[in-house]
Each structure stands twice: as structure tokens, then as C-alpha cells.
PDB file of C-alpha atoms and ligand atoms in Angstrom:
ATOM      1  CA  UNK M 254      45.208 -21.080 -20.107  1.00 93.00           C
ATOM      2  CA  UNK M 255      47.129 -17.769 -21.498  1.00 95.00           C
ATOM      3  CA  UNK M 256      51.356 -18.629 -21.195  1.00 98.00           C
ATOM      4  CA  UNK M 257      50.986 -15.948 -18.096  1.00 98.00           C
ATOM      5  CA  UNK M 258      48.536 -17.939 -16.726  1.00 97.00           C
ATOM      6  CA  UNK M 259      51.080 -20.782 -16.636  1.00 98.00           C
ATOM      7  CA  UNK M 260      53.952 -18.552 -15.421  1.00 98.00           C
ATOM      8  CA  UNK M 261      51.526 -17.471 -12.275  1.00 98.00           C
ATOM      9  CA  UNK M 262      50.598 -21.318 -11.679  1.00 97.00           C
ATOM     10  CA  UNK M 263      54.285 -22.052 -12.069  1.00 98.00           C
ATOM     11  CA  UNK M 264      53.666 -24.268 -14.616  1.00 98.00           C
ATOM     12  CA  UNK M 265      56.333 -22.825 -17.016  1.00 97.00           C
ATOM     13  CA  UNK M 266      59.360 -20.922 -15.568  1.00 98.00           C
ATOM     14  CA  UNK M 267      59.658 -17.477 -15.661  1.00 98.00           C
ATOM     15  CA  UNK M 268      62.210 -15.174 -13.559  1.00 98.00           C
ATOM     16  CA  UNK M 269      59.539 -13.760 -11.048  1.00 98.00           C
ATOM     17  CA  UNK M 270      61.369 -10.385  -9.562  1.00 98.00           C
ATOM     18  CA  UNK M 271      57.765  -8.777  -7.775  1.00 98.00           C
ATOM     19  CA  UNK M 272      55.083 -10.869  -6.736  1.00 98.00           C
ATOM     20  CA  UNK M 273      51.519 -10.032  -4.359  1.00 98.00           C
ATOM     21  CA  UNK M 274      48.653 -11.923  -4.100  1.00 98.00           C
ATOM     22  CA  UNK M 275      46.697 -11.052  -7.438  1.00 98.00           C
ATOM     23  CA  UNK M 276      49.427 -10.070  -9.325  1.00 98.00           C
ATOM     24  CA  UNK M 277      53.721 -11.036 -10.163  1.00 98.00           C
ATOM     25  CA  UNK M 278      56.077  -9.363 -12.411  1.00 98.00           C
ATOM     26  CA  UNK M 279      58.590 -11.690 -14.292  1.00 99.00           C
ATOM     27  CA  UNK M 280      61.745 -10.267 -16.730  1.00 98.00           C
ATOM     28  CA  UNK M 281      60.738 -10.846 -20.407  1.00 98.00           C
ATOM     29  CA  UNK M 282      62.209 -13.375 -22.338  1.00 98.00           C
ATOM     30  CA  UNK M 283      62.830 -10.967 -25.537  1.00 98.00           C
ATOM     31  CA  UNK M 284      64.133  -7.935 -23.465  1.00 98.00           C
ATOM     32  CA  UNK M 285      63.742  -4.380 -25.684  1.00 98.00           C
ATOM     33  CA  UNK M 286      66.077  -2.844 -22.953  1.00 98.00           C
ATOM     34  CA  UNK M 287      68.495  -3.870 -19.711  1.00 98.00           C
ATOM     35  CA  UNK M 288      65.364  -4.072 -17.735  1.00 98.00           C
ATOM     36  CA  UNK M 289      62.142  -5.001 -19.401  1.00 99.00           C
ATOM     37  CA  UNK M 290      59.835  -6.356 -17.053  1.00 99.00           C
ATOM     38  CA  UNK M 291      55.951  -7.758 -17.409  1.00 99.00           C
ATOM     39  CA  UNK M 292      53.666  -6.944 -14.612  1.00 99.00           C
ATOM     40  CA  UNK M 293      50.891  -8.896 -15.185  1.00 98.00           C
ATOM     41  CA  UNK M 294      47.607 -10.309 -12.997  1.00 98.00           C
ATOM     42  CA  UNK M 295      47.260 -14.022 -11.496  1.00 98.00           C
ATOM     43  CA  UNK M 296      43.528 -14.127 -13.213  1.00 97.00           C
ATOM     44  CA  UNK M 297      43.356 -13.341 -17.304  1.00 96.00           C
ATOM     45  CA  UNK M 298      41.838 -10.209 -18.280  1.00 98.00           C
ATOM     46  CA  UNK M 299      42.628 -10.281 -22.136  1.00 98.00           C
ATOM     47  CA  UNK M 300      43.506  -6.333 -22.511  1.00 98.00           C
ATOM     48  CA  UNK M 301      43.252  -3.059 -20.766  1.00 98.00           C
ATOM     49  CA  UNK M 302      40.084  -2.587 -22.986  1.00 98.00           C
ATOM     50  CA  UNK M 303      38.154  -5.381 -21.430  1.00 98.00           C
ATOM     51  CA  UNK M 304      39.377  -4.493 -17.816  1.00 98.00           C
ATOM     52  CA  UNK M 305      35.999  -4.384 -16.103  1.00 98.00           C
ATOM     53  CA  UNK M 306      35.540  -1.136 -13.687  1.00 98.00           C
ATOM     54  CA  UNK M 307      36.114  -3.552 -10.337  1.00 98.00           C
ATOM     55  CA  UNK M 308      39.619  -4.209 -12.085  1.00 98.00           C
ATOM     56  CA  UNK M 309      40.610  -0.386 -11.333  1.00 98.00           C
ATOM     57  CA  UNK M 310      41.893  -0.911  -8.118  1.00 98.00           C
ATOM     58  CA  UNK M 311      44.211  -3.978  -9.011  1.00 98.00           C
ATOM     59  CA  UNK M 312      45.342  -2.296 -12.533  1.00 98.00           C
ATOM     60  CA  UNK M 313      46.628   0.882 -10.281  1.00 98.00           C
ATOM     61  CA  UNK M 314      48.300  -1.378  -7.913  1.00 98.00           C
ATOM     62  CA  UNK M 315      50.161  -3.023 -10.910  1.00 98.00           C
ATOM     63  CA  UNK M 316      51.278   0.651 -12.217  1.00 98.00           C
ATOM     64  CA  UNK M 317      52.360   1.320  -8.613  1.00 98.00           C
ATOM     65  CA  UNK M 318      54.055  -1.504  -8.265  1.00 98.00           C
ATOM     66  CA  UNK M 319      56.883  -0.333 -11.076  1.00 98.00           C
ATOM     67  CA  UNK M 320      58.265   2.017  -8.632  1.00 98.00           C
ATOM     68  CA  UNK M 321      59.032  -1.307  -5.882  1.00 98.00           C
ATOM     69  CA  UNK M 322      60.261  -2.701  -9.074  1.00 98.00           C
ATOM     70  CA  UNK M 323      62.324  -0.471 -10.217  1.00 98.00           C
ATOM     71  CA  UNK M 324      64.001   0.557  -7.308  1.00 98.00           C
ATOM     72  CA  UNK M 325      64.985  -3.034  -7.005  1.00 98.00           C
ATOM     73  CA  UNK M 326      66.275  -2.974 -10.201  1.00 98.00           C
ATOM     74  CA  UNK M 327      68.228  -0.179  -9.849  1.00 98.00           C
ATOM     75  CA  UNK M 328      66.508   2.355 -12.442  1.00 98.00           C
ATOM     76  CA  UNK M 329      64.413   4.389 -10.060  1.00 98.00           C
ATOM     77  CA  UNK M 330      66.583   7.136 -10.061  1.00 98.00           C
ATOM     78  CA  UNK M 331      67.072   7.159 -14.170  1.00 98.00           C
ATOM     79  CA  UNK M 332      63.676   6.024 -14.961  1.00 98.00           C
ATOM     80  CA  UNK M 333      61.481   3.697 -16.705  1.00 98.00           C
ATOM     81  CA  UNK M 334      58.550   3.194 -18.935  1.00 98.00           C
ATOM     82  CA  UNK M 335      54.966   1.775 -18.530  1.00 98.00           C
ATOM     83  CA  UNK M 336      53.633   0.544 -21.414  1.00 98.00           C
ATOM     84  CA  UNK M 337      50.207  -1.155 -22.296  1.00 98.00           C
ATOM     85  CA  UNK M 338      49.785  -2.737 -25.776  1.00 98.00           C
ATOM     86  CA  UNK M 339      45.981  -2.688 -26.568  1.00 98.00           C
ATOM     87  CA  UNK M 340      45.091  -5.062 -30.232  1.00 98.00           C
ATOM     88  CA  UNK M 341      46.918  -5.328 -33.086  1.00 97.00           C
ATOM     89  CA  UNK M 342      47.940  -2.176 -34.146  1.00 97.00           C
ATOM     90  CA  UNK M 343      49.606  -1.994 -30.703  1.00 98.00           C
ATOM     91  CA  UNK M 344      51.371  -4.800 -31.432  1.00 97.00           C
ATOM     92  CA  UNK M 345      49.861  -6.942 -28.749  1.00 98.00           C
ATOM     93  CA  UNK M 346      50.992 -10.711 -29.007  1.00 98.00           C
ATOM     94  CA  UNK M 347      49.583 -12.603 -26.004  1.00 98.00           C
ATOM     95  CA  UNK M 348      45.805 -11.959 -24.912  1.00 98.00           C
ATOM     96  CA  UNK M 349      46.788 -11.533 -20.812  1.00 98.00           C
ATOM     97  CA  UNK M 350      47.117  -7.991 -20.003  1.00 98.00           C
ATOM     98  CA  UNK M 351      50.946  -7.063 -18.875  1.00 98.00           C
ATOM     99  CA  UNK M 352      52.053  -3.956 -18.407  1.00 99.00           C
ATOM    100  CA  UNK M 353      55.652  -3.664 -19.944  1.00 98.00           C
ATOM    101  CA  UNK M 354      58.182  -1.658 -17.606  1.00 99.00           C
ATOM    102  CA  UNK M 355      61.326  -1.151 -19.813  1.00 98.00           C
ATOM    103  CA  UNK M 356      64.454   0.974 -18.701  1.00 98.00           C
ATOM    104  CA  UNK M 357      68.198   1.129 -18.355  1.00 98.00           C
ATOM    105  CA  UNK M 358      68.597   2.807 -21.551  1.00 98.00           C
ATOM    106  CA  UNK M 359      66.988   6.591 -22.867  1.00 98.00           C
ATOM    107  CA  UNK M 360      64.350   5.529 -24.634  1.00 98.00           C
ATOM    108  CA  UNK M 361      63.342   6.870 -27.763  1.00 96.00           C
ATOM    109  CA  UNK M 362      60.047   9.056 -27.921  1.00 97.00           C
ATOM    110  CA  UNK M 363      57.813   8.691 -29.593  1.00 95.00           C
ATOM    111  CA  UNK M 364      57.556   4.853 -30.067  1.00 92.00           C
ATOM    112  CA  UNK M 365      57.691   3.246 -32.919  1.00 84.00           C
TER     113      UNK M 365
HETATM  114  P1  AMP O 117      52.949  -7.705 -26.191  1.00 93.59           P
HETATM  115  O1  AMP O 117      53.573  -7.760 -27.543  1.00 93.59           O
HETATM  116  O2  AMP O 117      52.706  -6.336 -25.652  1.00 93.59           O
HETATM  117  O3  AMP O 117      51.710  -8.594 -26.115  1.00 93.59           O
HETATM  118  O4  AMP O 117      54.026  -8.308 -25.197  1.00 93.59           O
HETATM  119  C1  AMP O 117      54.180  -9.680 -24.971  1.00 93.59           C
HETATM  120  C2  AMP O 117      55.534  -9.863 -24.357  1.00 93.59           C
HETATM  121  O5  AMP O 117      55.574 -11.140 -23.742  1.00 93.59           O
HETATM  122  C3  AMP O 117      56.698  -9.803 -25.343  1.00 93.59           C
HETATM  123  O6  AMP O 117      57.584  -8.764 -24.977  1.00 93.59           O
HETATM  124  C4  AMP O 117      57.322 -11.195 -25.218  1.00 93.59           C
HETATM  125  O7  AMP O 117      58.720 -11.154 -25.353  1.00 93.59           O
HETATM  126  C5  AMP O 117      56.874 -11.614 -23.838  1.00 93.59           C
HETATM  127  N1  AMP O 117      56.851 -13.035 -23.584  1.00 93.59           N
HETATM  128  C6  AMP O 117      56.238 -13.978 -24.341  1.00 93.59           C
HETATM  129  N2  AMP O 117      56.377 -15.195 -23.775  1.00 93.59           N
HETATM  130  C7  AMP O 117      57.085 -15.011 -22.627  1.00 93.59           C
HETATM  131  C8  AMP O 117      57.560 -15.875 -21.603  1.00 93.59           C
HETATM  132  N3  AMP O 117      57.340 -17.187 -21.634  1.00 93.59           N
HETATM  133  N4  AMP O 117      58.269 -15.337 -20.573  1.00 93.59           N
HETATM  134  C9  AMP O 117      58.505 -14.014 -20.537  1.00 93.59           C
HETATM  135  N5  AMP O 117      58.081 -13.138 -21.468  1.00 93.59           N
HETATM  136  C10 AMP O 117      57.389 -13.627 -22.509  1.00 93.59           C
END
């Protein structure tokens, strides 16, 4: 099992702040920014690249769901950031897609 795997079975603690049936969002535990958030689904799909094309419908609920979250984080209104880390050059560090949602600060453009 991926470590978001475990989060989603509640087998390690996380602090869940969206959650539906196929997918949760949790805070990360190395915020880059007042809010950083990881929207990830229940079931592992490694990466956005291997995201089969019956996966379209839940990966567009995930994006849509950043607006729910960040109104409830207060940040609607100032904005926030989606971002997908695809392989290494990304810098992607755990094989269970997550879409980052980062805001309460400008961020700079473009990333690093
Ligand atoms: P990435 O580098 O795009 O693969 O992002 C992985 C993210 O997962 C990083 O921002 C980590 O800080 C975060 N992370 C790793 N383990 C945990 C955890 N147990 N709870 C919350 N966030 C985590």
C-alpha cells in the first residue's frame, strides 16, 4: 500500500479537511505555503500519466473539488494553485497521484 493508501484506510493519521466517496483531501505534512493541501483518490493510480481514460471523470471531480476546499479554507477569494507532479523531473516523491492545492501566499511564477 502507497502512505495515501494508508491515510484513506485510516491507517496512519492525516488531517482530512474534504472527503467523498472515491476521493479525500488531507493538509500536507511539509506545507510550501499557509494552505497546501493533497487531494488525492481512495484507489492508487501511480501518476496523472497512467490515469486510465475511465479515471477522467473522478480526476475532474478532484480539480473541482479545490474550489469546496478552498472556500473552506478561506483562499477562494485570493486564490490558489493546482499542481500535478508527473516523474522525476517533476519532483514527484510518492507514486499515488495527489493533486497539490497551495495558497495563502502570491506564489511565484514560474515554478521552480
Ligand atoms: P510530490 O513531491 O508531488 O510527490 O508530493 C508529495 C507530497 O506528499 C509532499 O508535499 C509531502 O510533503 C507530502 N507527504 C508525504 N507524506 C505525507 C503524509 N504522511 N501526510 C501528508 N503529506 C505527506
Amino acid at each position: 500500500m502507497t502512505i495515501f493508501e494508508k491515510i484513506a484506510a485510516r491507517q496512519i493519521p492525516a488531517s482530512i479537511v474534504h472527503e467523498e466517496d472515491d476521493f479525500l483531501a488531507f493538509h500536507d505534512i511539509q506545507p510550501q505555503a499557509p494552505v497546501h493541501v493533497l487531494i488525492i483518490p481512495k484507489r492508487c493510480i501511480p501518476r496523472v500519466a497512467e490515469a486510465a481514460d475511465t479515471d477522467a471523470v473522478l480526476l475532474g471531480r478532484m480539480m473541482l473539488a479545490g474550489r469546496a476546499i478552498a472556500e473552506k479554507l478561506g483562499v477562494l477569494e485570493s486564490g490558489y494553485r493546482l499542481v500535478v507532479n508527473n516523474g522525476r523531473d517533476a519532483g514527484e516523491s510518492v507514486p499515488h497521484l495527489h493533486i497539490h492545492l497551495l495558497a495563502g501566499r502570491a506564489l511565484n511564477w514560474p515554478p521552480g
